[in-house]
């Protein structure tokens, strides 16, 4: 059984001690650029390297030419996985990033649908084609857009789906998983809480209870 | 008269001394994420703060929700300007970033057309609408795509156009300016040169000569 369906979005530093207390109740940690700007690469690595979580995902929403994206990820070898945008396209960009990550046993997630209101869904067909061509480990679909999660789950049966936008951005815990996501990405509701561990436990329980009840949920094919 | 139409793309550190020698022959400096990951924010600021160039542009190709983009730019107050993707849309994203930058007297550039082959131009109308709605100081149009530069120059007569992709990526120096760009962004051909100052001077001369000859060029309306 999964120990947790929560990926902690860490855009602000939490102490090593607090992270150590949470590690058994998290699936993974998503590292944001604000955190890396605050700590620097070396201290970010030091903070994360001793933690026992399944996956460390660096989320800089990479959206550049291949040369620049490779220059970025090669400096962050403590991560297991990286998030990039699909809309930037394949040739000279995502193809080069994917080859580099494959050669270095790192994973790629592509952004399919963002969580904010202004994200346009006019280009869904284009984005799906890029995802098919690149074949990443997973995709990012905003947890505020449950219909899109279900649609992407149907279209990409075996891909991991991670959903940001839960909590502070308006998504209700557990709804993204019930719509077809594998993990929910939660940041401010945990790291801004007086007691992050208690907040995480409460959220884990809410998700677990909701998932028990959500009949008809579509889960990823293994 | 402009002292130079070159913006140095600095993705690798150059010494303060070399930068100081070049400052009078550059329009501006574009700071990439690989450089900031190498030096950290404080040392990047120290390296740039004493330089006499018109504009320091941080180019992280921002493409996130408003909250995260604001968290990033507020940590980089040494910059005059920031580059973000137009593709991500307005509400909850670029609108919040633009308001924050306006309130802090910083400029925004939006990516219109990237320089790599795989960039799709399917979304040109959408992207132009976002640019009209956000009204940034300038836009980024790949220097390998001269027709697009001319098209954007016609559509956005008063906006600054900066063009990357010159040199190593295949664009010929001066061609982007002749097509309607204001500045050409040049990185590897300068910072990887044995003598960056000599390389810059040679490039400035090539651009100047070409601009003298390019009849019919469309320049920005002041």
XYZ file of C-alpha atoms in Angstrom:
444
model
C 0.000 0.000 0.000
C 1.103 3.525 -0.723
C 2.407 5.304 2.334
C 1.053 8.599 1.079
C -0.339 10.279 -2.012
C 1.161 13.618 -1.061
C 4.094 15.335 -2.721
C 5.273 18.264 -0.607
C 5.844 21.362 -2.732
C 8.760 23.010 -0.992
C 9.101 26.609 -2.114
C 10.331 27.719 1.276
C 12.935 25.998 3.457
C 11.718 23.650 6.178
C 14.226 22.419 8.729
C 15.878 19.045 8.219
C 14.298 17.896 11.481
C 10.760 18.743 10.334
C 11.375 17.049 6.978
C 12.787 13.979 8.728
C 9.611 13.734 10.835
C 7.484 13.920 7.698
C 9.455 11.597 5.395
C 7.453 8.474 6.261
C 4.182 10.189 5.542
C 5.106 11.705 2.187
C 5.452 10.164 -1.244
C 7.915 12.752 -2.455
C 9.177 16.306 -2.373
C 8.905 18.856 -5.166
C 11.616 21.504 -5.031
C 10.766 24.963 -6.331
C 13.052 27.650 -7.685
C 12.343 30.117 -4.831
C 13.816 27.566 -2.404
C 16.934 26.996 -4.513
C 17.437 30.753 -4.870
C 17.237 31.087 -1.070
C 19.491 28.174 -0.151
C 21.730 27.756 -3.179
C 22.301 24.418 -4.872
C 24.710 22.977 -2.285
C 22.530 23.615 0.752
C 19.438 22.388 -1.074
C 21.257 19.140 -1.827
C 22.419 18.835 1.797
C 18.885 19.384 3.071
C 17.389 16.718 0.819
C 20.049 14.067 0.487
C 19.410 12.201 3.720
C 15.632 12.026 3.355
C 13.899 8.727 2.717
C 11.217 9.687 0.194
C 10.400 7.953 -3.093
C 11.091 10.849 -5.384
C 12.717 14.286 -5.348
C 11.243 16.320 -8.189
C 12.817 19.606 -9.252
C 10.056 21.869 -10.535
C 11.486 24.856 -12.376
C 8.847 24.533 -15.148
C 11.677 24.272 -17.646
C 10.725 25.939 -20.925
C 13.877 26.718 -22.865
C 16.077 25.385 -25.656
C 17.743 22.016 -25.043
C 21.189 23.442 -24.355
C 19.946 25.645 -21.506
C 17.680 22.988 -19.959
C 20.554 20.485 -19.960
C 22.814 23.113 -18.360
C 20.229 23.500 -15.600
C 19.481 19.848 -14.832
C 23.139 18.797 -14.873
C 23.682 21.128 -11.901
C 20.914 19.438 -9.887
C 21.928 15.802 -9.828
C 20.422 15.303 -6.352
C 16.973 15.161 -7.973
C 15.327 12.046 -9.385
C 13.021 13.932 -11.694
C 12.456 17.247 -13.457
C 9.342 19.092 -14.622
C 9.320 20.796 -18.025
C 6.601 22.396 -20.148
C 5.266 20.435 -23.107
C 4.237 23.542 -25.078
C 7.853 24.355 -25.969
C 7.864 21.455 -28.424
C 10.228 18.684 -29.340
C 13.061 19.446 -31.800
C 15.985 21.301 -30.269
C 14.276 21.425 -26.907
C 12.454 18.522 -25.186
C 14.138 15.890 -27.383
C 17.562 16.967 -26.146
C 16.411 17.209 -22.527
C 14.801 13.758 -22.650
C 17.917 12.150 -24.162
C 20.084 13.726 -21.470
C 17.770 12.621 -18.645
C 17.461 9.082 -20.034
C 21.239 8.801 -20.274
C 21.538 9.882 -16.645
C 18.689 7.731 -15.273
C 16.540 10.715 -14.399
C 12.811 11.094 -14.971
C 10.864 13.724 -16.827
C 7.394 15.094 -16.078
C 5.681 17.304 -18.641
C 3.137 19.983 -17.778
C -0.145 19.165 -19.503
C -2.636 21.505 -17.788
C -1.754 24.213 -15.287
C -3.904 24.998 -12.255
C -4.529 28.739 -12.732
C -7.635 30.168 -14.370
C -5.869 31.788 -17.309
C -4.295 28.576 -18.665
C -5.663 27.994 -22.148
C -6.949 24.556 -23.086
C -7.158 25.476 -26.777
C -3.979 23.543 -27.458
C -4.767 20.257 -25.726
C -4.329 18.210 -28.906
C -0.912 19.718 -29.552
C 0.171 19.098 -25.975
C -0.997 15.477 -26.089
C 1.011 14.934 -29.247
C 4.143 16.304 -27.593
C 3.548 14.023 -24.586
C 3.136 11.003 -26.864
C 6.297 11.847 -28.787
C 8.475 12.465 -25.710
C 6.947 9.696 -23.558
C 7.818 11.094 -20.123
C 7.428 9.229 -16.840
C 4.542 11.463 -15.905
C 2.473 14.550 -16.515
C 1.311 17.479 -14.431
C -2.413 18.286 -14.503
C -3.842 21.032 -12.294
C -5.905 19.682 -9.410
C -8.406 22.492 -9.854
C -9.431 20.999 -13.215
C -10.812 17.567 -12.409
C -12.354 16.897 -15.848
C -8.949 17.346 -17.410
C -7.367 14.915 -14.979
C -9.917 12.259 -15.933
C -9.424 12.967 -19.630
C -5.628 12.693 -19.375
C -5.956 9.536 -17.258
C -8.024 7.955 -20.054
C -5.612 9.120 -22.759
C -2.433 8.146 -20.902
C -3.381 5.040 -18.952
C 0.070 4.135 -17.711
C 1.555 7.543 -17.050
C 1.970 8.970 -13.577
C -0.258 12.017 -13.044
C 0.678 14.560 -10.389
C -1.692 17.400 -9.507
C -0.743 20.747 -8.011
C -3.200 23.405 -6.902
C -4.575 21.531 -3.887
C -5.385 23.556 -0.781
C -4.361 27.196 -1.115
C -5.176 27.286 -4.841
C -8.634 25.843 -4.348
C -8.456 22.107 -5.050
C -10.008 19.850 -2.355
C -7.731 17.135 -0.996
C -8.463 13.758 -2.517
C -10.489 15.058 -5.457
C -7.571 14.940 -7.879
C -6.793 11.315 -6.920
C -10.458 10.399 -7.287
C -10.421 12.010 -10.741
C -7.466 9.876 -11.786
C -4.275 11.470 -10.444
C -1.638 9.420 -8.641
C -0.345 12.119 -6.309
C -1.457 15.512 -5.062
C 1.113 18.267 -4.741
C 0.569 20.345 -1.627
C 2.708 23.258 -0.542
C 1.501 26.257 1.407
C -1.096 24.307 3.435
C 1.774 22.260 4.860
C 4.836 24.517 4.983
C 2.919 27.543 6.241
C 1.115 25.520 8.952
C 2.069 26.040 12.591
C 2.791 22.335 12.762
C 3.599 20.978 9.285
C 3.595 17.326 10.427
C 0.110 17.625 11.914
C -1.124 19.391 8.779
C 0.330 16.622 6.611
C -1.274 13.881 8.730
C -4.658 15.576 8.559
C -4.372 15.905 4.784
C -3.249 12.289 4.365
C -6.283 11.164 6.351
C -8.675 13.305 4.295
C -7.271 11.907 1.053
C -7.366 8.327 2.325
C -10.994 8.668 3.454
C -12.028 10.270 0.194
C -10.275 7.652 -1.923
C -12.049 4.863 0.010
C -15.357 6.396 -0.972
C -14.738 7.502 -4.537
C -16.368 4.765 -6.531
C -15.688 4.782 -10.203
C -12.273 6.371 -9.830
C -9.898 5.485 -12.623
C -6.518 4.394 -11.400
C -3.336 4.119 -13.380
C -2.665 0.807 -15.114
C 0.578 -0.627 -13.787
C 23.382 56.750 -31.343
C 23.160 53.325 -29.766
C 26.452 52.173 -28.353
C 25.605 48.573 -29.236
C 22.743 46.327 -30.283
C 24.146 43.363 -28.415
C 22.760 41.843 -25.238
C 25.253 39.408 -23.752
C 23.561 36.152 -22.731
C 25.521 35.135 -19.671
C 24.883 31.503 -18.845
C 28.411 31.005 -17.566
C 30.374 33.318 -15.276
C 32.740 35.825 -16.851
C 35.140 37.692 -14.598
C 34.208 41.158 -13.374
C 37.274 42.499 -15.165
C 36.221 41.054 -18.533
C 32.666 42.368 -18.048
C 34.007 45.801 -17.104
C 36.055 45.894 -20.335
C 32.936 45.039 -22.329
C 30.363 47.283 -20.611
C 30.803 50.205 -23.030
C 30.284 47.989 -26.031
C 27.155 46.185 -24.826
C 23.556 47.309 -24.599
C 22.712 44.934 -21.785
C 23.271 41.606 -20.074
C 20.844 38.704 -19.959
C 21.353 36.471 -16.932
C 20.512 32.797 -17.297
C 19.542 30.286 -14.639
C 22.690 28.138 -15.085
C 24.767 31.153 -14.024
C 22.634 31.844 -10.950
C 22.771 28.170 -9.961
C 26.574 28.301 -10.213
C 27.144 31.583 -8.378
C 24.110 31.894 -6.139
C 21.989 35.048 -5.957
C 24.396 37.106 -3.822
C 27.464 36.564 -5.979
C 25.459 37.139 -9.152
C 24.310 40.479 -7.756
C 27.884 41.397 -6.732
C 29.176 40.553 -10.200
C 26.580 42.692 -11.973
C 25.925 45.601 -9.672
C 28.888 47.779 -10.641
C 28.449 47.397 -14.389
C 27.374 50.329 -16.514
C 24.966 48.719 -18.980
C 21.485 49.891 -19.942
C 19.584 46.836 -18.810
C 20.096 43.677 -16.759
C 17.535 41.115 -17.885
C 16.925 37.952 -15.879
C 15.925 35.205 -18.278
C 14.495 32.223 -16.434
C 11.711 31.833 -19.016
C 9.203 32.138 -16.163
C 6.172 29.949 -16.820
C 4.382 29.353 -13.541
C 1.451 30.594 -11.471
C 1.619 34.188 -10.272
C 2.527 33.328 -6.691
C 5.642 31.376 -7.699
C 6.794 33.888 -10.330
C 6.492 36.719 -7.809
C 8.447 34.640 -5.271
C 11.210 34.283 -7.855
C 11.482 37.872 -9.088
C 11.337 39.370 -5.595
C 14.590 37.535 -4.842
C 16.339 39.092 -7.851
C 15.939 42.805 -7.318
C 19.298 43.564 -8.965
C 17.645 43.031 -12.344
C 15.827 45.701 -14.357
C 13.749 43.243 -16.335
C 12.443 39.677 -16.422
C 11.500 37.316 -19.240
C 8.351 35.187 -18.953
C 6.427 32.997 -21.395
C 3.250 34.424 -22.883
C 1.918 30.920 -23.445
C 0.961 30.472 -19.781
C -1.861 33.012 -20.084
C -3.124 35.908 -18.059
C -5.422 35.234 -15.090
C -3.659 33.992 -11.980
C -0.320 34.071 -13.752
C 0.981 36.908 -15.973
C -1.525 39.441 -14.584
C -0.130 38.986 -11.066
C 3.480 39.067 -12.278
C 2.888 42.237 -14.319
C 1.204 44.030 -11.398
C 4.097 43.104 -9.108
C 6.733 44.248 -11.623
C 4.885 47.516 -12.347
C 4.641 48.252 -8.617
C 8.382 47.703 -8.286
C 9.431 49.631 -11.417
C 10.681 46.522 -13.188
C 10.121 45.586 -16.822
C 8.626 42.503 -18.365
C 9.523 40.798 -21.643
C 7.256 38.077 -23.002
C 8.439 35.222 -25.195
C 6.605 35.375 -28.519
C 8.591 32.965 -30.723
C 11.432 30.734 -29.566
C 14.517 30.069 -31.672
C 14.540 26.260 -31.786
C 13.097 24.223 -34.659
C 10.401 22.495 -32.607
C 8.655 25.668 -31.434
C 5.119 25.607 -32.764
C 3.696 28.681 -34.437
C 0.148 27.282 -34.182
C -0.506 29.581 -31.246
C 0.600 32.888 -32.774
C -2.835 34.502 -32.533
C -3.274 33.412 -28.937
C 0.191 34.658 -28.021
C -0.420 38.031 -29.680
C -3.616 38.414 -27.663
C -1.764 37.707 -24.421
C 0.908 40.255 -25.375
C -1.766 42.873 -26.128
C -3.509 42.203 -22.831
C -0.362 42.277 -20.680
C 1.378 45.081 -22.600
C 4.980 44.270 -21.643
C 7.990 46.471 -22.362
C 9.180 44.025 -24.964
C 8.962 40.638 -26.589
C 11.413 37.866 -27.425
C 11.406 36.578 -31.008
C 13.956 33.977 -32.112
C 16.618 35.402 -34.425
C 16.528 32.258 -36.525
C 13.008 33.161 -37.645
C 13.308 36.446 -39.492
C 9.815 36.453 -41.010
C 8.346 36.259 -37.527
C 10.451 39.179 -36.349
C 9.136 41.315 -39.188
C 5.575 40.202 -38.514
C 5.826 41.022 -34.801
C 7.488 44.355 -35.593
C 4.496 45.265 -37.763
C 1.990 44.095 -35.153
C 3.734 45.714 -32.185
C 5.247 48.890 -33.574
C 6.391 50.390 -30.302
C 7.509 47.335 -28.404
C 11.141 46.423 -27.893
C 12.050 43.207 -29.712
C 15.027 41.175 -28.527
C 16.244 38.194 -30.540
C 18.194 35.212 -29.218
C 19.616 32.432 -31.339
C 22.339 34.470 -33.013
C 25.692 32.798 -33.630
C 25.840 29.289 -32.136
C 22.169 28.606 -32.849
C 22.425 29.640 -36.472
C 21.253 33.253 -36.763
C 23.597 35.623 -38.670
C 24.611 38.760 -36.789
C 22.639 41.763 -37.890
C 19.887 39.854 -39.665
C 17.489 40.052 -36.726
C 17.969 43.827 -36.456
C 17.454 44.216 -40.197
C 14.243 42.175 -39.857
C 12.961 44.528 -37.170
C 14.526 43.541 -33.843
C 16.072 46.149 -31.537
C 18.734 43.968 -29.967
C 20.420 40.651 -30.659
C 21.121 38.322 -27.769
C 24.477 36.599 -28.122
C 25.949 34.156 -25.652
C 28.272 31.307 -26.512
C 30.005 33.145 -29.393
C 31.172 35.713 -26.830
C 31.614 33.914 -23.510
C 33.251 30.845 -25.070
C 35.629 32.959 -27.181
C 39.326 33.025 -26.276
C 39.014 36.788 -26.030
C 35.401 37.796 -25.319
C 36.058 41.519 -25.821
C 37.548 40.966 -29.274
C 34.662 38.669 -30.189
C 32.150 41.304 -29.048
C 33.876 44.058 -31.040
C 33.905 41.928 -34.170
C 30.202 41.145 -33.756
C 29.331 44.806 -33.111
C 31.134 45.765 -36.309
C 29.350 43.084 -38.356
C 25.956 44.215 -37.047
C 26.739 47.886 -37.651
C 27.885 47.215 -41.220
C 24.839 45.093 -41.956
C 22.405 47.617 -40.498
C 23.960 50.378 -42.672
C 23.156 48.293 -45.728
C 19.764 46.829 -44.883
C 17.409 49.019 -46.818
C 13.793 48.610 -46.039
C 14.399 47.573 -42.460
C 11.532 48.406 -40.136
C 12.630 50.087 -36.968
C 10.661 50.518 -33.805
C 8.513 53.633 -33.499
C 9.662 55.650 -30.523
